[in-house]
CSV table of C-alpha atoms in Angstrom, one decimal:
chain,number,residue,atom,x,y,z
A,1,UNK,CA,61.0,-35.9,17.1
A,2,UNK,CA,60.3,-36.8,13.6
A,3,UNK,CA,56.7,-38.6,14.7
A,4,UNK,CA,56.1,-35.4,17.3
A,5,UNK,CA,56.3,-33.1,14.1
A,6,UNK,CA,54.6,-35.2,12.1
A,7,UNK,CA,51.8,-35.6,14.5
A,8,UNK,CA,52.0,-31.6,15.0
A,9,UNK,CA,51.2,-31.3,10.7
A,10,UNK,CA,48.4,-33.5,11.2
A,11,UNK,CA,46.5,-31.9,14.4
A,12,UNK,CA,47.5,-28.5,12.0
A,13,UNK,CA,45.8,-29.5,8.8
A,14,UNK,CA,42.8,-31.6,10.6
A,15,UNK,CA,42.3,-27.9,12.7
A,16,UNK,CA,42.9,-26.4,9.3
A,17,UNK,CA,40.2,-28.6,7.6
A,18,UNK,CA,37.7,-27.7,10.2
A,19,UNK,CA,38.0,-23.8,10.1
A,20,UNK,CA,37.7,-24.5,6.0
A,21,UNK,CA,34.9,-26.3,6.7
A,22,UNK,CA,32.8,-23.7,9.1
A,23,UNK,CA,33.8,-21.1,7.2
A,24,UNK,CA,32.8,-22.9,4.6
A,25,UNK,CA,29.4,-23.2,6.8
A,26,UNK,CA,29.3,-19.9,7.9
A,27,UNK,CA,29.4,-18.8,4.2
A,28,UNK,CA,26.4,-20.7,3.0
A,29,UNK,CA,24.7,-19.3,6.3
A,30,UNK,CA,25.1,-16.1,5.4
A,31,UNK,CA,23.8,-16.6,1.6
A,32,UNK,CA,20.8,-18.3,3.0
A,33,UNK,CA,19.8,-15.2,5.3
A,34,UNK,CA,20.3,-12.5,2.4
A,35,UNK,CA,18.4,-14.6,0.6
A,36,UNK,CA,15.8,-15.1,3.0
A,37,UNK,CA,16.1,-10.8,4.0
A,38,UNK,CA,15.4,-10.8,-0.1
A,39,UNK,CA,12.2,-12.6,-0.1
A,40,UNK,CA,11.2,-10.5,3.0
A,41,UNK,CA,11.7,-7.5,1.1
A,42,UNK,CA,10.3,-8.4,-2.1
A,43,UNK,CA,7.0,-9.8,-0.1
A,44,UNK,CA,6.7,-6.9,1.6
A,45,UNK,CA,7.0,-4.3,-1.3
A,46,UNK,CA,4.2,-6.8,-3.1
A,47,UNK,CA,2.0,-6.0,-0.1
A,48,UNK,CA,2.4,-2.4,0.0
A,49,UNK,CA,1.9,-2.3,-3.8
A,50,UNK,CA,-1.6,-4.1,-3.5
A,51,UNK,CA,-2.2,-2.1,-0.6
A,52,UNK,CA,-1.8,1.5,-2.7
A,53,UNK,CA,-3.6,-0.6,-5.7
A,54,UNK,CA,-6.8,-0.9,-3.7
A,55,UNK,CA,-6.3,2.4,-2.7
A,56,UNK,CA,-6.1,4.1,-5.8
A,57,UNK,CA,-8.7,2.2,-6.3
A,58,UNK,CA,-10.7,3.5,-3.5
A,59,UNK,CA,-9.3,7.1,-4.4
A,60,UNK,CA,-11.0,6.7,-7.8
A,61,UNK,CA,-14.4,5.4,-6.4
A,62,UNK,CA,-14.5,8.5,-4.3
A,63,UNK,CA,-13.8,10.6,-6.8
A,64,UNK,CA,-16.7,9.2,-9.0
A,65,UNK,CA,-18.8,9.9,-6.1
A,66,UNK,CA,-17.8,13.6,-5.8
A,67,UNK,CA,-18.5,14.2,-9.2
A,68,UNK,CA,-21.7,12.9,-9.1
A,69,UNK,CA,-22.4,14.5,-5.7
A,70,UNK,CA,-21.4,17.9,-7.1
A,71,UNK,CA,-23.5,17.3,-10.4
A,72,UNK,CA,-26.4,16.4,-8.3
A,73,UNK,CA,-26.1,20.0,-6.2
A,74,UNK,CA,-25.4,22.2,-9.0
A,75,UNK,CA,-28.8,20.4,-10.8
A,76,UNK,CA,-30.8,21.1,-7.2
A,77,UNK,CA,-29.2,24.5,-7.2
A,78,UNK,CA,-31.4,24.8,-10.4
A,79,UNK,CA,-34.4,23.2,-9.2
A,80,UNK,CA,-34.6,25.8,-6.3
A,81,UNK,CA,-34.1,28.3,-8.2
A,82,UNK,CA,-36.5,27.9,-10.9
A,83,UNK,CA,-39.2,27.0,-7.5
A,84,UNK,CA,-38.7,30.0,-6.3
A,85,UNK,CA,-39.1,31.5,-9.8
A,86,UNK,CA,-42.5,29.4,-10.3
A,87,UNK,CA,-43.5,30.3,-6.6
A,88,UNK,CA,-43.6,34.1,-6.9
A,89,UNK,CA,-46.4,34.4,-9.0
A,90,UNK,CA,-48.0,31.5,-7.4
A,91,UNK,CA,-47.8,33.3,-4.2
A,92,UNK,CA,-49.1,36.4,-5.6
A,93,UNK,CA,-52.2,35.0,-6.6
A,94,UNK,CA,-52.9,33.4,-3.7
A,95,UNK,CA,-52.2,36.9,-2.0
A,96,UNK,CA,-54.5,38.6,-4.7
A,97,UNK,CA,-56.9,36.3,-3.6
A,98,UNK,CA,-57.1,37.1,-0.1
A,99,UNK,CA,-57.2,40.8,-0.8
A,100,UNK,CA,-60.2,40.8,-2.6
């Protein structure tokens, strides 16, 4: 019975020894995908900050444009007005002219 029980130990600590070693395994697995569910992460939150830096960007460009765009109507809005200012007079001479 001796060699039975000692052969028992032996099948117990090689069993043992393998569990250590795939949990051992299973461990390092597990590191390696939170690691790799990291870099995923990080990637992606560098892509979506590019992405809102070109937009910001693009946000800026348009504003530039409005500016411009408004500056541009406010100095036609002038334009017309002082036409029609300079066209009054114009017109009446032409009218005066007809009349006669």
């Amino acid at each position: 019975m001796g060699v039975n029980n000692h052969d028992d130990k032996a099948i117990r600590n090689a069993k043992e020894e393998r569990f250590e070693s795939l949990l051992s395994k299973l461990d390092e697995i597990e590191r390696q995908l939170s690691q790799k569910a990291d870099d995923i992460v990080s990637f992606q939150v560098l892509h979506h900050r590019n992405e809102l830096e070109e937009l910001e960007t693009r946000l800026s460009y348009i504003e530039m444009k409005l500016d411009i765009l408004s500056q541009t109507d406010e100095s036609e809005i002038e334009v017309v007005k002082s036409s029609k200012l300079q066209k009054k007079p114009l017109m009446n001479k032409i009218a005066s002219i007809f009349t006669l």
